[in-house]
Each structure stands twice: as structure tokens, then as C-alpha cells.
mmCIF file of C-alpha atoms in Angstrom:
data_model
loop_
_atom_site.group_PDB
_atom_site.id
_atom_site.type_symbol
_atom_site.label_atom_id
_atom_site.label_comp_id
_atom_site.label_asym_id
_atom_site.label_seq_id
_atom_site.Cartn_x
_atom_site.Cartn_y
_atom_site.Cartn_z
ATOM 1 C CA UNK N 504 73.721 62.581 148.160
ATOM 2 C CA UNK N 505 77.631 62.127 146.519
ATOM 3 C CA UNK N 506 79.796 64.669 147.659
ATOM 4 C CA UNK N 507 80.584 65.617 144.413
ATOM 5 C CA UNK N 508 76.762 66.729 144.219
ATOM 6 C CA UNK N 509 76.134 68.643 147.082
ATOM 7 C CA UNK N 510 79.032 70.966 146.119
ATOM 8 C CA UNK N 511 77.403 71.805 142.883
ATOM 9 C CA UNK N 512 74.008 71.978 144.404
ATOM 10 C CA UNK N 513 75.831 74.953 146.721
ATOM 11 C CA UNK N 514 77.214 76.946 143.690
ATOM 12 C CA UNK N 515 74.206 76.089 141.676
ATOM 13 C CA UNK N 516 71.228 77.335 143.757
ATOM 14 C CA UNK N 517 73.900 80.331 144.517
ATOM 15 C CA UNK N 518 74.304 80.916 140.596
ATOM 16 C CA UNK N 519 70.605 81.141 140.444
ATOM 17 C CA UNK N 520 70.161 83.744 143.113
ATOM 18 C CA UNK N 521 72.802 85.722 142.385
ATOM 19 C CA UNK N 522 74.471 86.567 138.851
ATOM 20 C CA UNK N 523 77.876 88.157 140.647
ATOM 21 C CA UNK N 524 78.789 84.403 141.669
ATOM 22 C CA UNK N 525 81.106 83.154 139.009
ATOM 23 C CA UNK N 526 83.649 80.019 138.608
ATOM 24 C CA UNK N 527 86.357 79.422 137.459
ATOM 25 C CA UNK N 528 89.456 77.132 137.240
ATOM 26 C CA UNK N 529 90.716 74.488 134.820
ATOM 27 C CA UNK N 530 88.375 72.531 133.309
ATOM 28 C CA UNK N 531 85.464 73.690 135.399
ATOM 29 C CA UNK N 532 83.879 74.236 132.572
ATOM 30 C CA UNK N 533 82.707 72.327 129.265
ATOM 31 C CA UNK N 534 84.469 69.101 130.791
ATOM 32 C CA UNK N 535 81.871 69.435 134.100
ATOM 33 C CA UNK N 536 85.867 69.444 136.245
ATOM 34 C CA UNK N 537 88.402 67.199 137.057
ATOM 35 C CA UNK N 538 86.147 65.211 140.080
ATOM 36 C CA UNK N 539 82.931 66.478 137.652
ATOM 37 C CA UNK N 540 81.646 68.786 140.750
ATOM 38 C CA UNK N 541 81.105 71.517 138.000
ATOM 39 C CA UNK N 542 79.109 68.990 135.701
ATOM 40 C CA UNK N 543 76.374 70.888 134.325
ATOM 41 C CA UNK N 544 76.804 74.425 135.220
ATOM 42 C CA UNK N 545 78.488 75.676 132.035
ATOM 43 C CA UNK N 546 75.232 74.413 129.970
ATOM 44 C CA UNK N 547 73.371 76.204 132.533
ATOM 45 C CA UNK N 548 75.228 79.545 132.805
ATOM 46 C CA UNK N 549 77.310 79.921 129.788
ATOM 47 C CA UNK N 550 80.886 80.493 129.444
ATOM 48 C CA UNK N 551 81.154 84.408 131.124
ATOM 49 C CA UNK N 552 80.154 82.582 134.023
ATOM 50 C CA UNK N 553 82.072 79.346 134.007
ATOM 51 C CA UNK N 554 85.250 80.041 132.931
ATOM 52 C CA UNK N 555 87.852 77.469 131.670
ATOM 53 C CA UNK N 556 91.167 79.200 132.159
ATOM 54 C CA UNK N 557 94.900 77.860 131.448
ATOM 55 C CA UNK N 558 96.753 75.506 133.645
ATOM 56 C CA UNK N 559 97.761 78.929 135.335
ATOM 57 C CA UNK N 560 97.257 78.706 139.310
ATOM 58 C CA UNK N 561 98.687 82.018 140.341
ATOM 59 C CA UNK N 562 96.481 83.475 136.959
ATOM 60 C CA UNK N 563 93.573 82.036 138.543
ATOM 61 C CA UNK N 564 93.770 83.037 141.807
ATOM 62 C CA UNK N 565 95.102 86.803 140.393
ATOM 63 C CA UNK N 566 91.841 86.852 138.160
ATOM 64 C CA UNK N 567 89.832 85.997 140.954
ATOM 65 C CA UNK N 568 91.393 88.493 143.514
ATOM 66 C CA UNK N 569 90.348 91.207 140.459
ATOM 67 C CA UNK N 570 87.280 89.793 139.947
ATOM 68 C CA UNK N 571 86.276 89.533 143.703
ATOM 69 C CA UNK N 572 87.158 93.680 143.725
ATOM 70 C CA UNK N 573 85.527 94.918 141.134
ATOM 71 C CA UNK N 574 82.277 93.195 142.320
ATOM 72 C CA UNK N 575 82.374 89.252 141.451
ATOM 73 C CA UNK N 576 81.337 86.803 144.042
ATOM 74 C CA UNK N 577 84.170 84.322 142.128
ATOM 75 C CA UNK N 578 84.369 80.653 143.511
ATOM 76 C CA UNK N 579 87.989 80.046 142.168
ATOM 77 C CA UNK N 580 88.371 75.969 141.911
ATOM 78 C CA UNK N 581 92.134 74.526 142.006
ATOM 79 C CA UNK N 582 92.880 71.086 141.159
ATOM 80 C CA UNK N 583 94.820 69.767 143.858
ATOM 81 C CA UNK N 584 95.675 71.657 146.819
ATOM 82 C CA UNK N 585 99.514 71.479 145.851
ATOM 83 C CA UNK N 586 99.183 73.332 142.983
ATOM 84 C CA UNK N 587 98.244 76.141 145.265
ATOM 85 C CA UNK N 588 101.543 76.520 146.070
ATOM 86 C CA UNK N 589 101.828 78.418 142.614
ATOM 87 C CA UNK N 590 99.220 80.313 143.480
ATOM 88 C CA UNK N 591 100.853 81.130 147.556
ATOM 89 C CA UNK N 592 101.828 84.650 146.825
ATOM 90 C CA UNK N 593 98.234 85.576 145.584
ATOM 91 C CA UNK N 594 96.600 83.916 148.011
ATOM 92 C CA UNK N 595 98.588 85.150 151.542
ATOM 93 C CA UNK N 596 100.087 88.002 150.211
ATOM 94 C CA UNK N 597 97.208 89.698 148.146
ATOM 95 C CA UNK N 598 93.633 87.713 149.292
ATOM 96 C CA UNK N 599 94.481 87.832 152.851
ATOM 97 C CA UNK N 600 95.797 90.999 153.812
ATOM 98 C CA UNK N 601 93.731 93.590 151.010
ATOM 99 C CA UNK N 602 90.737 94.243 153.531
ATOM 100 C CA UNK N 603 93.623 95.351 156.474
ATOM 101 C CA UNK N 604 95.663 96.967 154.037
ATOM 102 C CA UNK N 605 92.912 99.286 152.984
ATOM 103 C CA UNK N 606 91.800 100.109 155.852
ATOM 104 C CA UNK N 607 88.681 97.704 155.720
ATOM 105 C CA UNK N 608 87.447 99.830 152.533
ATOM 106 C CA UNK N 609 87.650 96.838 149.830
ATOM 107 C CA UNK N 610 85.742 93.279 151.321
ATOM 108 C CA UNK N 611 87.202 90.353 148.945
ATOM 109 C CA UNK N 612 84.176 87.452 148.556
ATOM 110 C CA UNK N 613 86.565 84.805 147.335
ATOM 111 C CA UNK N 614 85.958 81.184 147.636
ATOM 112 C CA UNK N 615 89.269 78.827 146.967
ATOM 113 C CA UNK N 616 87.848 75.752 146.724
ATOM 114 C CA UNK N 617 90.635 72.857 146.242
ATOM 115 C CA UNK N 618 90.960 68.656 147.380
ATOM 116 C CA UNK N 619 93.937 67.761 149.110
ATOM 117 C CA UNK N 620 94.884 64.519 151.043
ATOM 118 C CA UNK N 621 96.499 60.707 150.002
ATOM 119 C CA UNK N 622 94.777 59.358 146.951
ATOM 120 C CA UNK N 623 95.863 56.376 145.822
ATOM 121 C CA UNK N 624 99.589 56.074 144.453
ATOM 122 C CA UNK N 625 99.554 59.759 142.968
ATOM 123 C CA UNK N 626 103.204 59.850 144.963
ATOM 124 C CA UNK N 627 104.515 62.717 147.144
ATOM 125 C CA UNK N 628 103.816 65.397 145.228
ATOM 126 C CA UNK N 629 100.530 64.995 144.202
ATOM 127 C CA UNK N 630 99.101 63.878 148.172
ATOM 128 C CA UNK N 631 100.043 66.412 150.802
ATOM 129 C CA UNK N 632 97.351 68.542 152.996
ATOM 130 C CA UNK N 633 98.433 71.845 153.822
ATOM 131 C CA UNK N 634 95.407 72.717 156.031
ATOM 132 C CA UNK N 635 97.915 74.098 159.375
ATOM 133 C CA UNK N 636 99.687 76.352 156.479
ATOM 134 C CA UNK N 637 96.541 78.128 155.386
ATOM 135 C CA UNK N 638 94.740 77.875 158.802
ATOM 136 C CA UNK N 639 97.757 79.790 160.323
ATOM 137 C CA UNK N 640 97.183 83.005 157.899
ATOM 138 C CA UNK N 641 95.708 85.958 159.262
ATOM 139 C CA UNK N 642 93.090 87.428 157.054
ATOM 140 C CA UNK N 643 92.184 83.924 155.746
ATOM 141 C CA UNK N 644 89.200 81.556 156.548
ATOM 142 C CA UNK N 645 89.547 78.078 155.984
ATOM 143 C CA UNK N 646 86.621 75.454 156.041
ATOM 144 C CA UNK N 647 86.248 71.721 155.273
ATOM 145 C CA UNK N 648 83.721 69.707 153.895
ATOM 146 C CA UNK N 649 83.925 66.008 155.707
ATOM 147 C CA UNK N 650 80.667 64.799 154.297
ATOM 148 C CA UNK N 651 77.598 66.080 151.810
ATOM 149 C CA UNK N 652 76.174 67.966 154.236
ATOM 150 C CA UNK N 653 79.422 70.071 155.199
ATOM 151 C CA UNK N 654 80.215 69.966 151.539
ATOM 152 C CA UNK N 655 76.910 71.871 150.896
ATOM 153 C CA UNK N 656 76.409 74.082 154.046
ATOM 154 C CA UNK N 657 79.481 74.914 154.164
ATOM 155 C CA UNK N 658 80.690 75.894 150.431
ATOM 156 C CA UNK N 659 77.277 78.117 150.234
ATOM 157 C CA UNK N 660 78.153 80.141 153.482
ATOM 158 C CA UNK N 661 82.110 80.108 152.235
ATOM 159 C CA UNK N 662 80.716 81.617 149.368
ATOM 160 C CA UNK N 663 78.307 84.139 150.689
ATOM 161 C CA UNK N 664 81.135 85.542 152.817
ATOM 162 C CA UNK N 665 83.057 88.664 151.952
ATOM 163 C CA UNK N 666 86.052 87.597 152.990
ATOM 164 C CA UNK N 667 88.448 85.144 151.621
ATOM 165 C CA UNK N 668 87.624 81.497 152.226
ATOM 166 C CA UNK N 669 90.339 78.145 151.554
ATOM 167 C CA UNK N 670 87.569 75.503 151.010
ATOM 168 C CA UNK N 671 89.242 72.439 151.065
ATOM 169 C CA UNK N 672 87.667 68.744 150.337
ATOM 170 C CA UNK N 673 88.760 65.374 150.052
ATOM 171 C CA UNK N 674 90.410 63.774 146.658
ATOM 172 C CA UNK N 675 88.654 60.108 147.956
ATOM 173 C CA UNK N 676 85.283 61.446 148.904
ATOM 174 C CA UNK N 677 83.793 62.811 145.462
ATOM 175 C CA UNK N 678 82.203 59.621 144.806
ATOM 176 C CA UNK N 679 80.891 58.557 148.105
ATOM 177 C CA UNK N 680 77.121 58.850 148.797
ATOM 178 C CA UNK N 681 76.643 60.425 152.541
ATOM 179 C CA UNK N 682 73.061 61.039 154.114
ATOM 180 C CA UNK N 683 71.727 64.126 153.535
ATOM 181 C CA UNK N 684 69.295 65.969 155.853
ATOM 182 C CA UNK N 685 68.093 69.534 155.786
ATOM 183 C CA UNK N 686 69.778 71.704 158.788
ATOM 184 C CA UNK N 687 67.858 75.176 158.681
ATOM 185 C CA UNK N 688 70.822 77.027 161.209
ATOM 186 C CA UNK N 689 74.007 74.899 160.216
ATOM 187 C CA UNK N 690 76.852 77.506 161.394
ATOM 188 C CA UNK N 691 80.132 76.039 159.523
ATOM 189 C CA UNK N 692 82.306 78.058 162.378
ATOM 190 C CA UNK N 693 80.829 75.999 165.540
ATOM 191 C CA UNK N 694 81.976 72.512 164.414
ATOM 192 C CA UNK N 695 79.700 69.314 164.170
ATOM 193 C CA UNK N 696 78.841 66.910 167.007
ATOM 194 C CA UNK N 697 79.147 63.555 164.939
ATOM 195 C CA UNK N 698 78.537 60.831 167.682
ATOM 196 C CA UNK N 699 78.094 61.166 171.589
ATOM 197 C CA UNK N 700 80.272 59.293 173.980
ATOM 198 C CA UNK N 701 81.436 59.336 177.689
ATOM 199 C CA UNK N 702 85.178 57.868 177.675
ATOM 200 C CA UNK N 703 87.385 59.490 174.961
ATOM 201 C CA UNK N 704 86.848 62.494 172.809
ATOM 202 C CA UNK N 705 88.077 62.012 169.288
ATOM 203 C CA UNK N 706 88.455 65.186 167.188
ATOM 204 C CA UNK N 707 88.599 64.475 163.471
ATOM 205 C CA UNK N 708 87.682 65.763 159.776
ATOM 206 C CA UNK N 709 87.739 65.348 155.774
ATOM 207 C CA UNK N 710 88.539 61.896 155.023
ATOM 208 C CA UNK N 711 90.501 61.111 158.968
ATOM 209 C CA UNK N 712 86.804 61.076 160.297
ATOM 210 C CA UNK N 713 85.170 58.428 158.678
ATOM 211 C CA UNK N 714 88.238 56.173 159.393
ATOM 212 C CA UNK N 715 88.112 57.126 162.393
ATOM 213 C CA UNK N 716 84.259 55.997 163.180
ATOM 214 C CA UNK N 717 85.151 53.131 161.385
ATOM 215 C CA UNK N 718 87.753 52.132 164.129
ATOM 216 C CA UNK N 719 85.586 53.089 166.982
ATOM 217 C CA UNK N 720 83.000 50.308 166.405
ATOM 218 C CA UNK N 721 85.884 47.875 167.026
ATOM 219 C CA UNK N 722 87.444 50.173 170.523
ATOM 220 C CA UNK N 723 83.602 50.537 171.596
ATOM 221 C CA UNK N 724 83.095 47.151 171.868
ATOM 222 C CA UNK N 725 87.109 45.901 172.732
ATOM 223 C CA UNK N 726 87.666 48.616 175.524
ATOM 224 C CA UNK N 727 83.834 48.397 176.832
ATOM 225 C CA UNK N 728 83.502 52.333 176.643
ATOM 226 C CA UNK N 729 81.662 55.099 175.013
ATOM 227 C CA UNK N 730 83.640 57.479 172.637
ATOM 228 C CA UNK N 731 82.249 61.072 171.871
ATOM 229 C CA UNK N 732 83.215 62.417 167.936
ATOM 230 C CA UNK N 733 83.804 66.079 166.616
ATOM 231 C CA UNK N 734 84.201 67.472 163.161
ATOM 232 C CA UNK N 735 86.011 70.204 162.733
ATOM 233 C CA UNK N 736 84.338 72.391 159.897
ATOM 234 C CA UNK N 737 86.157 75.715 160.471
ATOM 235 C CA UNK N 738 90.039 75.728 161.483
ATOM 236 C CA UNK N 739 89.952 79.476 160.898
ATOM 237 C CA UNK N 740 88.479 80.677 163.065
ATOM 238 C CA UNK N 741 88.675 77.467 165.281
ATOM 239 C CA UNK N 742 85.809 77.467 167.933
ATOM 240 C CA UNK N 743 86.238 74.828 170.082
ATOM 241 C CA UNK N 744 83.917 75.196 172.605
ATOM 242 C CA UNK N 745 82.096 71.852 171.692
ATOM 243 C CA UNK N 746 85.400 70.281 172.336
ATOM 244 C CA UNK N 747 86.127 71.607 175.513
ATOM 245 C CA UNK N 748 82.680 70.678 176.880
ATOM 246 C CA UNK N 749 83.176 67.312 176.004
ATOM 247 C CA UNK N 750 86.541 66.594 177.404
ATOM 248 C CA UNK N 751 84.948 68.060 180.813
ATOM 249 C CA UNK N 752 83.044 65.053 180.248
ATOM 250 C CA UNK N 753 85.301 62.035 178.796
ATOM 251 C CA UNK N 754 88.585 63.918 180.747
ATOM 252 C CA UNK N 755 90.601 61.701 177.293
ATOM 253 C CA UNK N 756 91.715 63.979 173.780
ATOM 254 C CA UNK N 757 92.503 62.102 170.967
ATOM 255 C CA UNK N 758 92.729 64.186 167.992
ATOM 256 C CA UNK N 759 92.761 62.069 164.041
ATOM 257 C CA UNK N 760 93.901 64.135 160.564
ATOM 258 C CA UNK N 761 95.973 63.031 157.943
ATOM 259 C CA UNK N 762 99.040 65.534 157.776
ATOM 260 C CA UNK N 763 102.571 64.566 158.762
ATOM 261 C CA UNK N 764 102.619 65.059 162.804
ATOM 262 C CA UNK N 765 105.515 66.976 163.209
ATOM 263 C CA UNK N 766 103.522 70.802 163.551
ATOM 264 C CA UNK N 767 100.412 69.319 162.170
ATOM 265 C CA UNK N 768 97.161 71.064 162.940
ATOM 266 C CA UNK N 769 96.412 68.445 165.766
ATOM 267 C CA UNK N 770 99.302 69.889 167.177
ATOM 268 C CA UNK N 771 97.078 73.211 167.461
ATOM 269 C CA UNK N 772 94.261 71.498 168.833
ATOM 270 C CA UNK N 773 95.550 70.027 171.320
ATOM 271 C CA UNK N 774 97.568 73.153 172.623
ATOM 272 C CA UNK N 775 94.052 74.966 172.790
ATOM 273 C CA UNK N 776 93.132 72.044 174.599
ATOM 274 C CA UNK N 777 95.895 71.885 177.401
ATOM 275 C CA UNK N 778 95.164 75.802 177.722
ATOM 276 C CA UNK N 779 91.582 75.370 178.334
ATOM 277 C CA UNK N 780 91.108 71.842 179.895
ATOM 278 C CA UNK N 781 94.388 70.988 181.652
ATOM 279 C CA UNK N 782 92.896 70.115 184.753
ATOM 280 C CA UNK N 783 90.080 68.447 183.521
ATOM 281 C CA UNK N 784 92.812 65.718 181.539
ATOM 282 C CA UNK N 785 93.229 62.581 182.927
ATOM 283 C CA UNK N 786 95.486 61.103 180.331
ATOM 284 C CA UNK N 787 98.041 62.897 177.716
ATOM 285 C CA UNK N 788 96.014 63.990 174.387
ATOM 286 C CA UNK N 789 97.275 61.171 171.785
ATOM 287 C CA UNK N 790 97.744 62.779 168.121
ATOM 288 C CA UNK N 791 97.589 60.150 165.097
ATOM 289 C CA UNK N 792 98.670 61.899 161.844
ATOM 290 C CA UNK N 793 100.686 61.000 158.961
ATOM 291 C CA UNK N 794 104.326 59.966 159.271
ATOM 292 C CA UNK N 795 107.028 62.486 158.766
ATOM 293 C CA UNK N 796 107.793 61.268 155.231
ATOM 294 C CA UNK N 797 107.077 62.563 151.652
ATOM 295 C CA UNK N 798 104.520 59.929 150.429
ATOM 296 C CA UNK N 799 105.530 57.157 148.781
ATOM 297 C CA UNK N 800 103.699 55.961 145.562
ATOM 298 C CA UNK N 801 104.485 52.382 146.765
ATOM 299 C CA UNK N 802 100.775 51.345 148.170
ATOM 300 C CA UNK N 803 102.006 49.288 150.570
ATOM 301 C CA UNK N 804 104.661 52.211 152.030
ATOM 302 C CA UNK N 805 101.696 54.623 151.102
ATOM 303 C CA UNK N 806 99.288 53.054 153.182
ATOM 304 C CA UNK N 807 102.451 53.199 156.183
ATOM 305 C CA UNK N 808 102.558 56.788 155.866
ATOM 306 C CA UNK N 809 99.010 58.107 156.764
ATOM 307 C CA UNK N 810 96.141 56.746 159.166
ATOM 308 C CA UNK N 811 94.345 54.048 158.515
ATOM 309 C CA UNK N 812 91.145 52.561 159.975
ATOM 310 C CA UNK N 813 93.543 49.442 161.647
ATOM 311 C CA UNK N 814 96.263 51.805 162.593
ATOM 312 C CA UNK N 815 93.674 54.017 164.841
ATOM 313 C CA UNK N 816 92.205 51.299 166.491
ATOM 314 C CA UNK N 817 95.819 50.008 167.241
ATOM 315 C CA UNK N 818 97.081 52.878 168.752
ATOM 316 C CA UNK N 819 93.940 54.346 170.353
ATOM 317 C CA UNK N 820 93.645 51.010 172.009
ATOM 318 C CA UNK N 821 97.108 51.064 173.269
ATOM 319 C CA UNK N 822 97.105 54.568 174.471
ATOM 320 C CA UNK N 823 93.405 53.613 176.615
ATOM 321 C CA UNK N 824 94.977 50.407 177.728
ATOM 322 C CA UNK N 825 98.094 52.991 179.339
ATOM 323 C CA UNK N 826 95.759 55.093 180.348
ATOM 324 C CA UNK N 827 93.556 53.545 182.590
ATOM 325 C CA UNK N 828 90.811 52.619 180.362
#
């Protein structure tokens, strides 16, 4: 199933159940949206249900807020997650904190879904992931979809939740076609257990993880070892208990997202990590994330500036090689 699909099929068979779910954002509606995830729905359910609203982020996440109050279940659908810095005050200042500041008396069932991540050549403003920003927000929940099935487990139970959500996908995964297989208890909040391993445990998501499993065929086979993979699904909350089990096991961290690595969410990770598994380590956690740099619409520069399939085979290679592996 394309990505791109199994997010509609979410707010779709939602729509159907329930007429309080709503969308909105630009272009979600008679143009199907920018990556065409919305394709179909204003047809379906009209236009007081799939709204097309002005290139207005902070509008559209202040509508939603309202909506989400008086009763909506509003799915709120920003075209790039940089834009969202428009919409910042709405979102930390308003979304996050109205159940605390009312004492728990007003729920707010708002979905923010929005892609983030390096394109191709859309330059430095256009291809930055803010996932530790949002994560870090009390009062906020923040999921990712890596693949179909995240896309569609997870946006339906982001949506059914009445509390705010941060959805956030991957600008080069609309178009790619992932199996899809029916998981009756999926929990989006206790991660995914992608491949098993004994040597290294990699810790991954969105767009990072299928780079990385591309690179591991190569280390499998190079370093004679076995290496265990995690998704993360939710950073907020952040349950790692699948990830502590497993570096019992493999005693290695290596942890694989996209973000510049100076306080990137690996950074987070890993800290957990330390906390819970120190003794356990038998090598320093390696982090590969993006390079500390704005990036550069140059695709050669570009292609410098974030992980790539070649680059984490290089340096998880290296780092084994130091590390007794």
C-alpha cells in the first residue's frame, strides 16, 4: 500500500464513523493535497468537512484549536513542517497547555499532521525536521509514520486521541509502496521491532530507517554479525523498553535520524539509554544525524549534509571495527 494511501484510508474510514472528524489545511481539499493524501475525500464529504483554507498556518492551527473545543475531532494538515513555525505560538502556547490550564475541564482532539525531512534540492529552508523541538513540549504528543502501516495505525489512534497529536511523515515516502498487513493491537506508544539481531542495536525512524536496513545488509555480511532494528513511532511519550531489552542483549547502541546532531533527538535516546543500560554497554552509543549545517540546495553538498545509506555503513563499520566487533 503507498504511504500516501494508508493515511487517507486512516482519516477516511474515521470520516465514515464519525461526522466530528474534519480536515483541513491548504489544498486538502478540491486539489486531493499537496502529496494527494487527501485525494478523494472532498468528493466524498463535501466542503464543511474538507476545508481549503488560505496559505494561513497560524489561521489553521487557531481554527483548529476552536474547532477541536467546541466539539470537532479536526485533523489540521500543514504543508511542510517549517511552515509550522508560523503556526509555533498556537501550537505550544495554546494546543499544549489548554487541558492543564483548565484544570483538565476542556480535552483538545487535534491531529497536526505535517512532512518534514531533506527532499531533494528544496534548500535550507524548505528541509529541516524539528521532531526534538515538538517532542520536548509538555502537553504535546508526537508520532511518526516510517512506513504504511505506521502511517495508518498510527494517524487513526493520533486522531482518536483527545489530546493534541504532531503527526509527522516523510516528504520522500508518499510515493513508496510498503507491505501492508493487518495488526489487530498495534499500540503507536510501544515502538516497532523491525528486524531481530544479536550484535548492535540500531534505533531509527521516518525515512533514517529504511536507509538504515539498507546499510545493514552490507555490515551483516562485512562484520559477520547480527544487528537488531527499532522504530520509534512515539517520541512523546518515548517508551523505550523494547530498546533497553535489546541492548541487554547486543550490549552496542547505535541510534540513525536525519536532524543536525548537535541536540538532536538521538541525543535523547541515547541519554535514556546510558541511564538505564550503562552497565550493560560495551561500546560508546554512536549517533549518525545530519551535519550541523543549514542544507544546501547543491545535491552533491545536500547529499553531505544528512545520512545516507553509504555513509551508515561507513561509519557503523568503523565504530564496530573500534569496538571490538
Amino acid at each position: 500500500m503507498l504511504y500516501r494511501e494508508a493515511l487517507k484510508k486512516a482519516m477516511d474510514e474515521l470520516m465514515e464513523e464519525d461526522e466530528t472528524v474534519v480536515v483541513l489545511g491548504e489544498d486538502v481539499g478540491f486539489y486531493g493535497g499537496n502529496y494527494r493524501v487527501t485525494e478523494g475525500l472532498y468528493a466524498k464529504y463535501g466542503e464543511k468537512r474538507v476545508i481549503d483554507t488560505p496559505i494561513a498556518e497560524n489561521s489553521i492551527v487557531g481554527n483548529a484549536i476552536g474547532m477541536a473545543i467546541g466539539g470537532l475531532r479536526p485533523v489540521a494538515e500543514i504543508m511542510t513542517v517549517n511552515f509550522s513555525l508560523i503556526a509555533y505560538d498556537q501550537i505550544v502556547n495554546e494546543a499544549a497547555k489548554i487541558r492543564y490550564m483548565s484544570g483538565g475541564k476542556v480535552s483538545l482532539p487535534l491531529t497536526i499532521r505535517m512532512p518534514q525531512g531533506v527532499a531533494k534540492q528544496l534548500a535550507a529552508q524548505h528541509s529541516q525536521s524539528f521532531e526534538r523541538i515538538y517532542a520536548s513540549i509538555p502537553g504535546l504528543r508526537v508520532f511518526t509514520a516510517s512506513d504504511s502501516i505506521t502511517a495508518y495505525y498510527g494517524l487513526k489512534q493520533a486522531i482518536l486521541l483527545d489530546d493534541p497529536v504532531v503527526f509527522l511523515e516523510h516528504e520522500l515516502l508518499y510515493a513508496q509502496d510498503f507491505d501492508f498487513i493487518d495488526i489487530p493491537h498495534f499500540d503507536v506508544r510501544k515502538q516497532r521491532l523491525i528486524k531481530e539481531g544479536n550484535d548492535i542495536t540500531v534505533v531509527s525512524y521516518l525515512k533514517m530507517l529504511h536507509d538504515t536496513l539498507e546499510a545493514i545488509k552490507d555490515i551483516e555480511k562485512d562484520l559477520g554479525i547480527s544487528v537488531e532494528v527499532i522504530e520509534l513511532t512515539s517520541l512523546n511519550p518515548l517508551n523505550l523498553d523494547k530498546v533497553y531489552e535489546s541492548v541487554k542483549k547486543t550490549k552496542r547502541l547505535v541510534v540513525v535520524n536525519e536532524e543536525p546532531k548537535t541536540g538532536s533527538f538521538a541525543t535523547e535516546i541515547i541519554t535514556k539509554v546510558i541511564e538505564n543500560n550503562f552497565y550493560d554497554l560495551d561500546a560508546p552509543p554512536l549517533r549518525i544525524c545530519g551535519e550541523d549545517v543549514p542544507t544546501p540546495y547543491n545535491r552533491k553538498l545536500e547529499l553531505l549534509s544528512i545520512p545516507t545509506p553509504d555513509k551508515i555503513y561507513k561509519k557503523i563499520i568503523e565504530w564496530g571495527k573500534e569496538n571490538g566487533l
